[in-house]
PDB file of C-alpha atoms in Angstrom:
ATOM      1  CA  MET Z   1       4.967  15.742 -32.343  1.00 70.00           C
ATOM      2  CA  ALA Z   2       3.163  14.469 -29.793  1.00 87.00           C
ATOM      3  CA  TYR Z   3       4.328  11.709 -26.764  1.00 92.00           C
ATOM      4  CA  GLN Z   4       4.940   8.507 -28.614  1.00 92.00           C
ATOM      5  CA  PHE Z   5       3.756   6.405 -25.102  1.00 92.00           C
ATOM      6  CA  ASP Z   6       3.366   3.155 -27.875  1.00 91.00           C
ATOM      7  CA  ASN Z   7       6.409   0.902 -25.497  1.00 92.00           C
ATOM      8  CA  VAL Z   8       5.632   2.600 -22.278  1.00 94.00           C
ATOM      9  CA  ARG Z   9       4.778   0.798 -19.648  1.00 96.00           C
ATOM     10  CA  VAL Z  10       3.306   1.967 -15.899  1.00 96.00           C
ATOM     11  CA  LEU Z  11       2.533   0.332 -12.835  1.00 97.00           C
ATOM     12  CA  VAL Z  12      -1.126   1.124 -11.882  1.00 96.00           C
ATOM     13  CA  VAL Z  13      -1.598   0.685  -8.131  1.00 96.00           C
ATOM     14  CA  GLU Z  14      -4.926   1.200  -6.368  1.00 92.00           C
ATOM     15  CA  ASP Z  15      -7.110  -0.970  -3.810  1.00 87.00           C
ATOM     16  CA  ASN Z  16     -10.390   0.771  -5.849  1.00 86.00           C
ATOM     17  CA  GLN Z  17     -10.816  -0.638  -8.217  1.00 86.00           C
ATOM     18  CA  HIS Z  18     -13.274   1.706 -10.187  1.00 88.00           C
ATOM     19  CA  MET Z  19     -10.609   4.224  -9.198  1.00 89.00           C
ATOM     20  CA  ALA Z  20      -7.823   2.295 -11.374  1.00 91.00           C
ATOM     21  CA  ARG Z  21     -10.479   1.246 -14.538  1.00 90.00           C
ATOM     22  CA  LEU Z  22     -10.865   5.215 -14.422  1.00 90.00           C
ATOM     23  CA  VAL Z  23      -6.363   5.871 -14.058  1.00 92.00           C
ATOM     24  CA  ARG Z  24      -6.091   3.019 -16.913  1.00 93.00           C
ATOM     25  CA  THR Z  25      -8.861   5.264 -18.564  1.00 91.00           C
ATOM     26  CA  LEU Z  26      -7.231   7.926 -18.579  1.00 91.00           C
ATOM     27  CA  MET Z  27      -4.092   6.594 -19.574  1.00 92.00           C
ATOM     28  CA  SER Z  28      -5.511   5.252 -22.599  1.00 92.00           C
ATOM     29  CA  ALA Z  29      -6.642   8.468 -23.605  1.00 91.00           C
ATOM     30  CA  ILE Z  30      -3.648   9.246 -23.866  1.00 91.00           C
ATOM     31  CA  GLY Z  31      -1.426   7.027 -25.942  1.00 91.00           C
ATOM     32  CA  LEU Z  32      -0.230   4.845 -22.481  1.00 92.00           C
ATOM     33  CA  ARG Z  33      -2.235   1.549 -23.670  1.00 91.00           C
ATOM     34  CA  ASN Z  34       0.001  -0.822 -21.261  1.00 94.00           C
ATOM     35  CA  VAL Z  35      -0.379  -0.596 -18.275  1.00 96.00           C
ATOM     36  CA  GLN Z  36      -0.711  -3.021 -15.363  1.00 97.00           C
ATOM     37  CA  ILE Z  37      -2.894  -2.983 -12.566  1.00 96.00           C
ATOM     38  CA  ALA Z  38      -1.958  -4.251  -8.602  1.00 95.00           C
ATOM     39  CA  ARG Z  39      -3.938  -4.178  -6.260  1.00 92.00           C
ATOM     40  CA  ASP Z  40      -1.785  -3.206  -3.384  1.00 90.00           C
ATOM     41  CA  GLY Z  41       1.731  -2.930  -2.320  1.00 90.00           C
ATOM     42  CA  THR Z  42       2.371  -6.718  -2.301  1.00 91.00           C
ATOM     43  CA  GLU Z  43       0.797  -7.059  -5.691  1.00 93.00           C
ATOM     44  CA  ALA Z  44       2.667  -4.369  -7.403  1.00 94.00           C
ATOM     45  CA  PHE Z  45       6.010  -5.274  -5.418  1.00 92.00           C
ATOM     46  CA  ASP Z  46       5.608  -9.066  -7.301  1.00 93.00           C
ATOM     47  CA  ALA Z  47       5.071  -7.252 -11.044  1.00 95.00           C
ATOM     48  CA  LEU Z  48       7.919  -5.176 -10.718  1.00 95.00           C
ATOM     49  CA  GLN Z  49       9.762  -8.445  -9.974  1.00 93.00           C
ATOM     50  CA  ASN Z  50       8.178 -10.132 -12.828  1.00 94.00           C
ATOM     51  CA  SER Z  51       7.757  -6.919 -15.783  1.00 94.00           C
ATOM     52  CA  THR Z  52       9.458  -4.528 -16.924  1.00 94.00           C
ATOM     53  CA  PHE Z  53       7.847  -1.050 -15.795  1.00 96.00           C
ATOM     54  CA  ASP Z  54       9.051   2.317 -16.912  1.00 95.00           C
ATOM     55  CA  LEU Z  55       6.868   4.482 -14.171  1.00 95.00           C
ATOM     56  CA  MET Z  56       3.986   3.414 -11.281  1.00 96.00           C
ATOM     57  CA  ILE Z  57       1.271   5.460 -10.309  1.00 96.00           C
ATOM     58  CA  THR Z  58      -0.218   4.315  -7.239  1.00 95.00           C
ATOM     59  CA  ASP Z  59      -2.562   5.470  -4.123  1.00 91.00           C
ATOM     60  CA  LEU Z  60      -0.955   5.992  -1.518  1.00 88.00           C
ATOM     61  CA  ALA Z  61      -3.423   4.669   0.815  1.00 80.00           C
ATOM     62  CA  MET Z  62      -3.976   0.719   0.397  1.00 81.00           C
ATOM     63  CA  ARG Z  63      -4.056  -1.907   2.819  1.00 77.00           C
ATOM     64  CA  PRO Z  64      -1.644  -4.639   3.918  1.00 82.00           C
ATOM     65  CA  ILE Z  65       1.086  -2.336   2.563  1.00 85.00           C
ATOM     66  CA  ASP Z  66      -0.139   1.316   1.632  1.00 87.00           C
ATOM     67  CA  GLY Z  67       1.838   2.784  -1.246  1.00 91.00           C
ATOM     68  CA  LEU Z  68       4.368   5.080   1.144  1.00 93.00           C
ATOM     69  CA  GLU Z  69       5.548   1.334   2.266  1.00 93.00           C
ATOM     70  CA  MET Z  70       6.007  -0.141  -0.850  1.00 95.00           C
ATOM     71  CA  THR Z  71       7.168   3.128  -2.412  1.00 95.00           C
ATOM     72  CA  LYS Z  72      10.254   2.634   0.783  1.00 95.00           C
ATOM     73  CA  MET Z  73      10.958  -1.013  -0.009  1.00 94.00           C
ATOM     74  CA  ILE Z  74      10.673  -0.275  -3.534  1.00 95.00           C
ATOM     75  CA  ARG Z  75      13.218   2.043  -3.176  1.00 96.00           C
ATOM     76  CA  ASN Z  76      15.690   0.215  -0.099  1.00 94.00           C
ATOM     77  CA  SER Z  77      15.537  -3.548  -1.114  1.00 92.00           C
ATOM     78  CA  ASP Z  78      17.869  -5.781  -1.253  1.00 92.00           C
ATOM     79  CA  ASP Z  79      15.549  -7.587  -3.791  1.00 91.00           C
ATOM     80  CA  SER Z  80      13.679  -4.790  -5.653  1.00 92.00           C
ATOM     81  CA  PRO Z  81      14.477  -4.760  -9.114  1.00 91.00           C
ATOM     82  CA  ASN Z  82      14.060  -1.296 -10.325  1.00 92.00           C
ATOM     83  CA  PRO Z  83      14.710   1.120  -7.078  1.00 94.00           C
ATOM     84  CA  THR Z  84      14.685   4.028  -8.931  1.00 94.00           C
ATOM     85  CA  ILE Z  85      11.283   3.799 -11.180  1.00 95.00           C
ATOM     86  CA  PRO Z  86       9.117   7.049 -10.923  1.00 96.00           C
ATOM     87  CA  ILE Z  87       6.633   6.197  -8.802  1.00 96.00           C
ATOM     88  CA  ILE Z  88       3.667   9.143  -8.970  1.00 96.00           C
ATOM     89  CA  MET Z  89       1.886   9.250  -5.521  1.00 94.00           C
ATOM     90  CA  MET Z  90      -2.053   9.751  -5.386  1.00 90.00           C
ATOM     91  CA  THR Z  91      -3.832  10.039  -2.481  1.00 83.00           C
ATOM     92  CA  GLY Z  92      -6.559  12.192  -1.379  1.00 75.00           C
ATOM     93  CA  HIS Z  93      -5.378  14.284   1.679  1.00 70.00           C
ATOM     94  CA  SER Z  94      -2.950  17.023   0.578  1.00 69.00           C
ATOM     95  CA  GLU Z  95      -1.695  18.187   3.911  1.00 71.00           C
ATOM     96  CA  ARG Z  96       1.401  18.866   4.114  1.00 80.00           C
ATOM     97  CA  HIS Z  97       3.020  15.620   7.029  1.00 81.00           C
ATOM     98  CA  LEU Z  98       1.412  13.190   3.745  1.00 82.00           C
ATOM     99  CA  VAL Z  99       3.561  15.083   1.307  1.00 86.00           C
ATOM    100  CA  GLU Z 100       6.808  14.998   3.558  1.00 88.00           C
ATOM    101  CA  GLU Z 101       5.995  11.396   4.174  1.00 90.00           C
ATOM    102  CA  ALA Z 102       5.436  10.824   0.920  1.00 92.00           C
ATOM    103  CA  ARG Z 103       8.612  12.854  -0.754  1.00 92.00           C
ATOM    104  CA  ASP Z 104      10.724  11.054   3.053  1.00 93.00           C
ATOM    105  CA  ALA Z 105       8.751   7.750   1.578  1.00 94.00           C
ATOM    106  CA  GLY Z 106      10.944   7.860  -1.886  1.00 95.00           C
ATOM    107  CA  ALA Z 107       8.020   9.427  -3.863  1.00 95.00           C
ATOM    108  CA  THR Z 108       9.245  11.002  -7.407  1.00 95.00           C
ATOM    109  CA  GLU Z 109       6.269  13.485  -7.604  1.00 93.00           C
ATOM    110  CA  PHE Z 110       2.731  13.979  -5.696  1.00 92.00           C
ATOM    111  CA  LEU Z 111      -0.454  13.751  -7.139  1.00 90.00           C
ATOM    112  CA  CYS Z 112      -3.629  14.996  -5.220  1.00 85.00           C
ATOM    113  CA  LYS Z 113      -7.415  13.610  -5.956  1.00 80.00           C
ATOM    114  CA  PRO Z 114      -9.176  14.373  -7.105  1.00 78.00           C
ATOM    115  CA  LEU Z 115      -7.825  13.013 -10.565  1.00 83.00           C
ATOM    116  CA  THR Z 116      -7.513  16.484 -13.045  1.00 85.00           C
ATOM    117  CA  ALA Z 117      -6.462  16.277 -16.467  1.00 87.00           C
ATOM    118  CA  ASN Z 118      -4.180  19.072 -16.564  1.00 88.00           C
ATOM    119  CA  ASN Z 119      -3.059  17.785 -12.951  1.00 90.00           C
ATOM    120  CA  LEU Z 120      -2.169  14.240 -14.736  1.00 91.00           C
ATOM    121  CA  TYR Z 121      -0.927  15.051 -17.269  1.00 92.00           C
ATOM    122  CA  GLN Z 122       1.596  17.314 -15.564  1.00 93.00           C
ATOM    123  CA  ARG Z 123       3.499  14.917 -13.698  1.00 93.00           C
ATOM    124  CA  ILE Z 124       3.570  12.722 -16.342  1.00 93.00           C
ATOM    125  CA  VAL Z 125       5.468  15.630 -18.513  1.00 93.00           C
ATOM    126  CA  SER Z 126       7.456  16.471 -15.261  1.00 92.00           C
ATOM    127  CA  VAL Z 127       8.833  12.393 -14.717  1.00 92.00           C
ATOM    128  CA  VAL Z 128       9.584  12.398 -18.312  1.00 93.00           C
ATOM    129  CA  GLU Z 129      11.218  15.562 -19.341  1.00 92.00           C
ATOM    130  CA  HIS Z 130      12.467  16.368 -15.671  1.00 89.00           C
ATOM    131  CA  PRO Z 131      14.420  13.209 -14.461  1.00 88.00           C
ATOM    132  CA  ARG Z 132      15.193  13.446 -11.001  1.00 87.00           C
ATOM    133  CA  MET Z 133      18.500  12.675  -9.561  1.00 88.00           C
ATOM    134  CA  PHE Z 134      18.725  10.305  -6.591  1.00 91.00           C
ATOM    135  CA  VAL Z 135      20.515  10.745  -3.498  1.00 90.00           C
ATOM    136  CA  ARG Z 136      21.835   7.906  -1.566  1.00 90.00           C
ATOM    137  CA  THR Z 137      22.968   9.130   1.834  1.00 88.00           C
ATOM    138  CA  SER Z 138      22.637   6.667   5.241  1.00 86.00           C
ATOM    139  CA  ALA Z 139      19.183   7.464   6.285  1.00 87.00           C
ATOM    140  CA  PHE Z 140      17.689   7.886   2.681  1.00 90.00           C
ATOM    141  CA  PHE Z 141      17.407   7.097  -0.876  1.00 92.00           C
ATOM    142  CA  GLY Z 142      14.652   8.533  -3.924  1.00 92.00           C
ATOM    143  CA  PRO Z 143      14.554  11.103  -5.836  1.00 92.00           C
ATOM    144  CA  ASP Z 144      16.652  14.501  -4.750  1.00 87.00           C
ATOM    145  CA  ARG Z 145      13.840  16.664  -2.243  1.00 77.00           C
ATOM    146  CA  ARG Z 146      15.968  19.556  -3.666  1.00 77.00           C
ATOM    147  CA  ARG Z 147      13.891  20.311  -6.239  1.00 69.00           C
ATOM    148  CA  HIS Z 148      15.340  23.639  -6.729  1.00 64.00           C
ATOM    149  CA  SER Z 149      19.318  23.758  -6.754  1.00 59.00           C
ATOM    150  CA  GLU Z 150      20.204  28.311  -4.852  1.00 58.00           C
ATOM    151  CA  GLN Z 151      22.839  28.452  -7.082  1.00 61.00           C
ATOM    152  CA  ALA Z 152      23.647  31.287  -5.540  1.00 65.00           C
ATOM    153  CA  TYR Z 153      23.453  30.159  -2.109  1.00 62.00           C
ATOM    154  CA  THR Z 154      26.820  30.617   0.441  1.00 67.00           C
ATOM    155  CA  GLY Z 155      25.927  29.983   3.225  1.00 68.00           C
ATOM    156  CA  VAL Z 156      26.862  27.005   4.699  1.00 65.00           C
ATOM    157  CA  GLU Z 157      25.385  23.636   3.780  1.00 62.00           C
ATOM    158  CA  ARG Z 158      22.740  22.749   5.787  1.00 61.00           C
ATOM    159  CA  ARG Z 159      23.337  18.697   5.434  1.00 59.00           C
ATOM    160  CA  THR Z 160      26.163  18.639   7.184  1.00 52.00           C
ATOM    161  CA  SER Z 161      26.543  15.069   8.290  1.00 50.00           C
ATOM    162  CA  ALA Z 162      26.302  13.966   4.596  1.00 47.00           C
ATOM    163  CA  PRO Z 163      28.120  17.414   2.351  1.00 48.00           C
ATOM    164  CA  MET Z 164      27.450  17.049  -1.574  1.00 51.00           C
ATOM    165  CA  ALA Z 165      29.490  14.613  -3.757  1.00 46.00           C
ATOM    166  CA  THR Z 166      28.564  16.569  -6.576  1.00 48.00           C
ATOM    167  CA  PRO Z 167      28.724  19.686  -7.873  1.00 44.00           C
ATOM    168  CA  VAL Z 168      25.844  21.347  -7.920  1.00 43.00           C
ATOM    169  CA  GLU Z 169      25.727  22.963 -11.059  1.00 41.00           C
ATOM    170  CA  ALA Z 170      25.732  19.416 -12.073  1.00 40.00           C
ATOM    171  CA  ARG Z 171      22.220  19.287 -10.163  1.00 41.00           C
ATOM    172  CA  ALA Z 172      20.750  21.618 -11.998  1.00 37.00           C
TER     173      ALA Z 172
ATOM    174  CA  MET A   1      28.295   8.898   5.126  1.00 68.00           C
ATOM    175  CA  ALA A   2      28.511  11.600   1.983  1.00 74.00           C
ATOM    176  CA  ALA A   3      25.465  12.219   0.285  1.00 79.00           C
ATOM    177  CA  GLN A   4      25.916  10.514  -3.609  1.00 83.00           C
ATOM    178  CA  PHE A   5      23.710  11.673  -6.485  1.00 83.00           C
ATOM    179  CA  THR A   6      23.405   9.228  -9.628  1.00 83.00           C
ATOM    180  CA  GLN A   7      21.310  10.000 -12.636  1.00 82.00           C
ATOM    181  CA  PRO A   8      19.693   6.572 -12.649  1.00 81.00           C
ATOM    182  CA  SER A   9      19.356   5.560 -16.070  1.00 75.00           C
ATOM    183  CA  SER A  10      16.345   5.511 -17.903  1.00 76.00           C
ATOM    184  CA  ASP A  11      15.393   4.696 -21.720  1.00 86.00           C
ATOM    185  CA  LEU A  12      11.703   7.071 -20.559  1.00 90.00           C
ATOM    186  CA  LYS A  13      12.410  10.320 -21.818  1.00 91.00           C
ATOM    187  CA  GLN A  14      14.358   8.005 -25.815  1.00 90.00           C
ATOM    188  CA  LYS A  15      10.898   6.165 -25.608  1.00 92.00           C
ATOM    189  CA  VAL A  16       8.268   8.820 -25.990  1.00 92.00           C
ATOM    190  CA  GLY A  17      10.704  11.859 -27.691  1.00 93.00           C
ATOM    191  CA  ASP A  18       9.252  15.233 -27.569  1.00 92.00           C
ATOM    192  CA  SER A  19       5.232  16.955 -27.613  1.00 91.00           C
ATOM    193  CA  SER A  20       5.358  20.351 -28.721  1.00 92.00           C
ATOM    194  CA  ALA A  21       2.771  22.834 -26.615  1.00 92.00           C
ATOM    195  CA  GLU A  22       0.041  22.559 -28.174  1.00 93.00           C
ATOM    196  CA  GLU A  23       0.093  18.509 -28.608  1.00 93.00           C
ATOM    197  CA  ASN A  24       0.121  18.704 -25.027  1.00 92.00           C
ATOM    198  CA  GLN A  25      -2.809  20.717 -25.066  1.00 93.00           C
ATOM    199  CA  LEU A  26      -4.276  17.765 -27.181  1.00 93.00           C
ATOM    200  CA  ALA A  27      -3.684  15.800 -25.056  1.00 92.00           C
ATOM    201  CA  THR A  28      -5.004  16.976 -21.266  1.00 93.00           C
ATOM    202  CA  ALA A  29      -8.258  17.852 -23.978  1.00 93.00           C
ATOM    203  CA  ALA A  30      -8.263  14.194 -24.362  1.00 92.00           C
ATOM    204  CA  LEU A  31      -7.112  13.418 -20.586  1.00 91.00           C
ATOM    205  CA  SER A  32     -10.631  16.023 -19.775  1.00 91.00           C
ATOM    206  CA  ASP A  33     -12.692  13.962 -22.484  1.00 92.00           C
ATOM    207  CA  ALA A  34     -12.190  10.572 -20.970  1.00 91.00           C
ATOM    208  CA  LEU A  35     -12.704  12.047 -17.166  1.00 88.00           C
ATOM    209  CA  GLN A  36     -16.657  13.298 -18.692  1.00 89.00           C
ATOM    210  CA  LYS A  37     -17.218  10.620 -20.476  1.00 91.00           C
ATOM    211  CA  LEU A  38     -16.585   8.280 -16.371  1.00 90.00           C
ATOM    212  CA  ALA A  39     -17.939  10.792 -14.335  1.00 89.00           C
ATOM    213  CA  PRO A  40     -21.648   9.062 -14.949  1.00 91.00           C
ATOM    214  CA  GLU A  41     -20.177   6.152 -13.693  1.00 91.00           C
ATOM    215  CA  SER A  42     -18.212   7.423 -11.359  1.00 91.00           C
ATOM    216  CA  MET A  43     -21.763   8.562 -10.071  1.00 91.00           C
ATOM    217  CA  ASP A  44     -23.482   5.441  -9.954  1.00 92.00           C
ATOM    218  CA  HIS A  45     -20.218   4.148  -7.873  1.00 93.00           C
ATOM    219  CA  ILE A  46     -21.069   6.295  -5.513  1.00 93.00           C
ATOM    220  CA  VAL A  47     -24.526   6.395  -5.053  1.00 92.00           C
ATOM    221  CA  THR A  48     -24.180   3.094  -4.191  1.00 94.00           C
ATOM    222  CA  ASP A  49     -21.774   3.392  -1.537  1.00 95.00           C
ATOM    223  CA  ILE A  50     -24.159   6.107   0.353  1.00 95.00           C
ATOM    224  CA  ALA A  51     -26.466   3.733  -0.588  1.00 95.00           C
ATOM    225  CA  ALA A  52     -24.622   1.120   1.679  1.00 96.00           C
ATOM    226  CA  LEU A  53     -23.113   3.821   4.216  1.00 96.00           C
ATOM    227  CA  GLN A  54     -27.323   4.499   4.713  1.00 94.00           C
ATOM    228  CA  SER A  55     -28.423   0.990   5.534  1.00 96.00           C
ATOM    229  CA  ILE A  56     -25.580   1.058   8.750  1.00 96.00           C
ATOM    230  CA  GLU A  57     -26.721   1.171  11.855  1.00 94.00           C
ATOM    231  CA  ALA A  58     -25.935   2.020  14.746  1.00 93.00           C
ATOM    232  CA  PRO A  59     -24.342   0.614  17.142  1.00 94.00           C
ATOM    233  CA  PHE A  60     -21.182   1.273  15.075  1.00 95.00           C
ATOM    234  CA  ASP A  61     -18.999  -1.858  16.208  1.00 94.00           C
ATOM    235  CA  ALA A  62     -15.250  -1.820  14.176  1.00 93.00           C
ATOM    236  CA  ASP A  63     -16.534  -4.079  11.727  1.00 94.00           C
ATOM    237  CA  LYS A  64     -18.625  -1.103  10.479  1.00 96.00           C
ATOM    238  CA  LEU A  65     -16.631   1.570  11.300  1.00 95.00           C
ATOM    239  CA  ALA A  66     -14.460  -0.465   8.663  1.00 93.00           C
ATOM    240  CA  ASP A  67     -17.377  -0.647   6.070  1.00 95.00           C
ATOM    241  CA  ILE A  68     -18.022   3.130   6.604  1.00 96.00           C
ATOM    242  CA  TYR A  69     -13.981   4.085   6.492  1.00 92.00           C
ATOM    243  CA  GLY A  70     -13.319   2.130   3.348  1.00 90.00           C
ATOM    244  CA  ARG A  71     -17.073   3.400   1.660  1.00 93.00           C
ATOM    245  CA  ALA A  72     -16.155   7.360   2.440  1.00 93.00           C
ATOM    246  CA  HIS A  73     -12.517   6.716   1.728  1.00 88.00           C
ATOM    247  CA  ALA A  74     -14.029   4.970  -1.824  1.00 88.00           C
ATOM    248  CA  ILE A  75     -16.429   8.591  -2.254  1.00 91.00           C
ATOM    249  CA  ARG A  76     -13.981  10.847  -1.250  1.00 87.00           C
ATOM    250  CA  GLY A  77     -11.381   9.286  -3.958  1.00 83.00           C
ATOM    251  CA  LEU A  78     -14.236  10.087  -6.798  1.00 87.00           C
ATOM    252  CA  ALA A  79     -17.167  12.655  -5.374  1.00 87.00           C
ATOM    253  CA  GLY A  80     -14.458  15.572  -6.376  1.00 78.00           C
ATOM    254  CA  SER A  81     -13.525  14.115  -9.420  1.00 78.00           C
ATOM    255  CA  VAL A  82     -17.698  14.489 -10.653  1.00 83.00           C
ATOM    256  CA  SER A  83     -18.331  18.224  -8.693  1.00 80.00           C
ATOM    257  CA  LYS A  84     -19.437  16.991  -5.599  1.00 85.00           C
ATOM    258  CA  PRO A  85     -16.631  18.864  -3.313  1.00 84.00           C
ATOM    259  CA  GLU A  86     -19.360  18.722  -0.997  1.00 87.00           C
ATOM    260  CA  LEU A  87     -19.221  15.150  -1.116  1.00 90.00           C
ATOM    261  CA  SER A  88     -15.729  15.778  -1.010  1.00 87.00           C
ATOM    262  CA  GLU A  89     -14.707  17.258   1.804  1.00 87.00           C
ATOM    263  CA  LEU A  90     -18.383  14.952   4.108  1.00 92.00           C
ATOM    264  CA  THR A  91     -16.469  12.002   3.741  1.00 92.00           C
ATOM    265  CA  ASP A  92     -12.857  13.014   4.150  1.00 88.00           C
ATOM    266  CA  ASN A  93     -14.470  14.684   7.489  1.00 91.00           C
ATOM    267  CA  LEU A  94     -15.558  11.420   8.162  1.00 94.00           C
ATOM    268  CA  CYS A  95     -12.276   9.516   7.296  1.00 90.00           C
ATOM    269  CA  ARG A  96      -9.513  12.160   8.825  1.00 87.00           C
ATOM    270  CA  TYR A  97     -12.437  11.587  12.232  1.00 92.00           C
ATOM    271  CA  ILE A  98     -11.941   7.693  12.103  1.00 92.00           C
ATOM    272  CA  LYS A  99      -8.555   7.329  11.459  1.00 86.00           C
ATOM    273  CA  ALA A 100      -7.284   9.670  14.176  1.00 87.00           C
ATOM    274  CA  ASN A 101      -9.512   7.036  16.348  1.00 86.00           C
ATOM    275  CA  PRO A 102      -8.631   3.778  16.056  1.00 82.00           C
ATOM    276  CA  GLY A 103     -10.151   2.595  19.732  1.00 80.00           C
ATOM    277  CA  LEU A 104     -14.198   2.229  20.123  1.00 83.00           C
ATOM    278  CA  GLU A 105     -13.950   3.745  23.293  1.00 84.00           C
ATOM    279  CA  SER A 106     -12.843   6.810  21.823  1.00 86.00           C
ATOM    280  CA  ILE A 107     -15.754   7.132  18.725  1.00 90.00           C
ATOM    281  CA  ASP A 108     -18.571   9.552  19.209  1.00 92.00           C
ATOM    282  CA  GLN A 109     -21.354   7.452  17.892  1.00 93.00           C
ATOM    283  CA  ARG A 110     -22.852  10.936  17.182  1.00 93.00           C
ATOM    284  CA  LEU A 111     -20.695  12.051  15.492  1.00 94.00           C
ATOM    285  CA  ILE A 112     -20.417   9.301  13.087  1.00 95.00           C
ATOM    286  CA  ILE A 113     -23.846   9.352  13.112  1.00 95.00           C
ATOM    287  CA  ALA A 114     -24.271  12.985  11.969  1.00 94.00           C
ATOM    288  CA  HIS A 115     -21.678  12.892   8.696  1.00 95.00           C
ATOM    289  CA  LEU A 116     -23.570   9.828   7.209  1.00 95.00           C
ATOM    290  CA  GLY A 117     -26.909  12.019   7.705  1.00 92.00           C
ATOM    291  CA  ALA A 118     -25.060  14.673   6.293  1.00 92.00           C
ATOM    292  CA  ILE A 119     -23.560  12.718   3.471  1.00 93.00           C
ATOM    293  CA  SER A 120     -27.019  11.114   2.417  1.00 89.00           C
ATOM    294  CA  LEU A 121     -29.388  15.230   3.017  1.00 86.00           C
ATOM    295  CA  CYS A 122     -25.862  16.398   0.171  1.00 85.00           C
ATOM    296  CA  ALA A 123     -26.674  13.760  -2.096  1.00 82.00           C
ATOM    297  CA  GLN A 124     -30.393  14.128  -2.669  1.00 79.00           C
ATOM    298  CA  PHE A 125     -29.548  17.215  -4.083  1.00 75.00           C
ATOM    299  CA  ALA A 126     -28.288  17.296  -7.413  1.00 69.00           C
ATOM    300  CA  GLN A 127     -25.968  20.416  -7.391  1.00 70.00           C
ATOM    301  CA  ILE A 128     -25.615  22.241  -3.704  1.00 72.00           C
ATOM    302  CA  ASP A 129     -23.819  25.746  -3.764  1.00 74.00           C
ATOM    303  CA  GLN A 130     -21.348  26.140  -0.785  1.00 71.00           C
ATOM    304  CA  ALA A 131     -22.946  28.678   0.866  1.00 77.00           C
ATOM    305  CA  THR A 132     -25.523  26.107   1.885  1.00 76.00           C
ATOM    306  CA  TYR A 133     -22.954  23.219   2.713  1.00 76.00           C
ATOM    307  CA  PHE A 134     -20.700  24.799   3.896  1.00 80.00           C
ATOM    308  CA  PRO A 135     -22.080  25.655   7.732  1.00 83.00           C
ATOM    309  CA  LEU A 136     -22.386  22.530   7.787  1.00 82.00           C
ATOM    310  CA  ILE A 137     -19.048  20.631   6.731  1.00 83.00           C
ATOM    311  CA  THR A 138     -17.480  23.573   9.099  1.00 87.00           C
ATOM    312  CA  ALA A 139     -19.846  22.373  12.046  1.00 87.00           C
ATOM    313  CA  LEU A 140     -18.543  19.042  11.766  1.00 88.00           C
ATOM    314  CA  ARG A 141     -15.591  19.990  10.948  1.00 86.00           C
ATOM    315  CA  ASP A 142     -15.447  21.686  14.526  1.00 87.00           C
ATOM    316  CA  ALA A 143     -16.874  19.023  16.616  1.00 86.00           C
ATOM    317  CA  THR A 144     -14.031  16.706  14.907  1.00 85.00           C
ATOM    318  CA  ALA A 145     -11.192  18.208  15.421  1.00 82.00           C
ATOM    319  CA  ASN A 146      -9.757  17.879  18.943  1.00 70.00           C
ATOM    320  CA  ASN A 147      -9.176  14.230  17.614  1.00 63.00           C
ATOM    321  CA  HIS A 148      -7.656  14.913  13.761  1.00 57.00           C
ATOM    322  CA  THR A 149      -4.117  13.912  14.648  1.00 48.00           C
ATOM    323  CA  TYR A 150      -3.280  11.033  12.219  1.00 41.00           C
ATOM    324  CA  THR A 151      -0.806  11.365  10.636  1.00 39.00           C
ATOM    325  CA  LYS A 152      -0.881   7.994   8.759  1.00 38.00           C
ATOM    326  CA  GLN A 153      -3.168   7.033   6.298  1.00 37.00           C
TER     327      GLN A 153
END
């Protein structure tokens, strides 16, 4: 049995037309044919307000609003229509600080260019099979930035200003 | 404020159902085929952008640098997927250098020329082994190392 993507709508945000077409073609290759392209963060935010999407795949570097700013808007704006939509962030850079910036903006997954078949498919599988718990603190709203629950951890909770409200078991 | 955890309601899993390991392998293979088929088109875009880069003459003002950055950024995104890691690395280094030096006064025009020359050189060969291009990239990286401090694209 294979995933049935017939009813899944994807919003691809990419300012490079060829790269956008490339991503759309790749999506189509696995059956994801309901794909809309937005050329920047502003256009993407408008598209989200006018349609319903199940998944976003966005470039990081765009103008005038880049992928990081757009993700923060989607997660935090009062008028955001879908603050919890899964967002896969693509970038040509893989430096740790960029990964952390994407994570702190609220990206669900991080995907480094060049795109490879395996990396892209794995991110989609991850979004489908392992939907991330969302966390809201005074300074952040987005997917739980802790990827692994340390069930055996018995030390002091480091998130001192924001003690966990739900048991660790519930997040596993 | 205490951290509040919620599991967003999503019907994505219900929509797509399950997929076996074998089907996942087939899907990955389909993606790989699609990438291969797109490679010539991607290469055409790279060649067009490299030709445009070659036509930009020094001295580089802000507009020219913005054009160089945009084209190098586009090449960087595609080069890796068409087995051109040397172009990917060179354009990556060039993008970082320009981004780390937003003011014209801090740009060393000779380094831009050196990058464009190296990109042009690498583009002339169908395939280059790493031993050939690595010293070139290393030299350019070293030359620009002090300015690679940007934190945001």
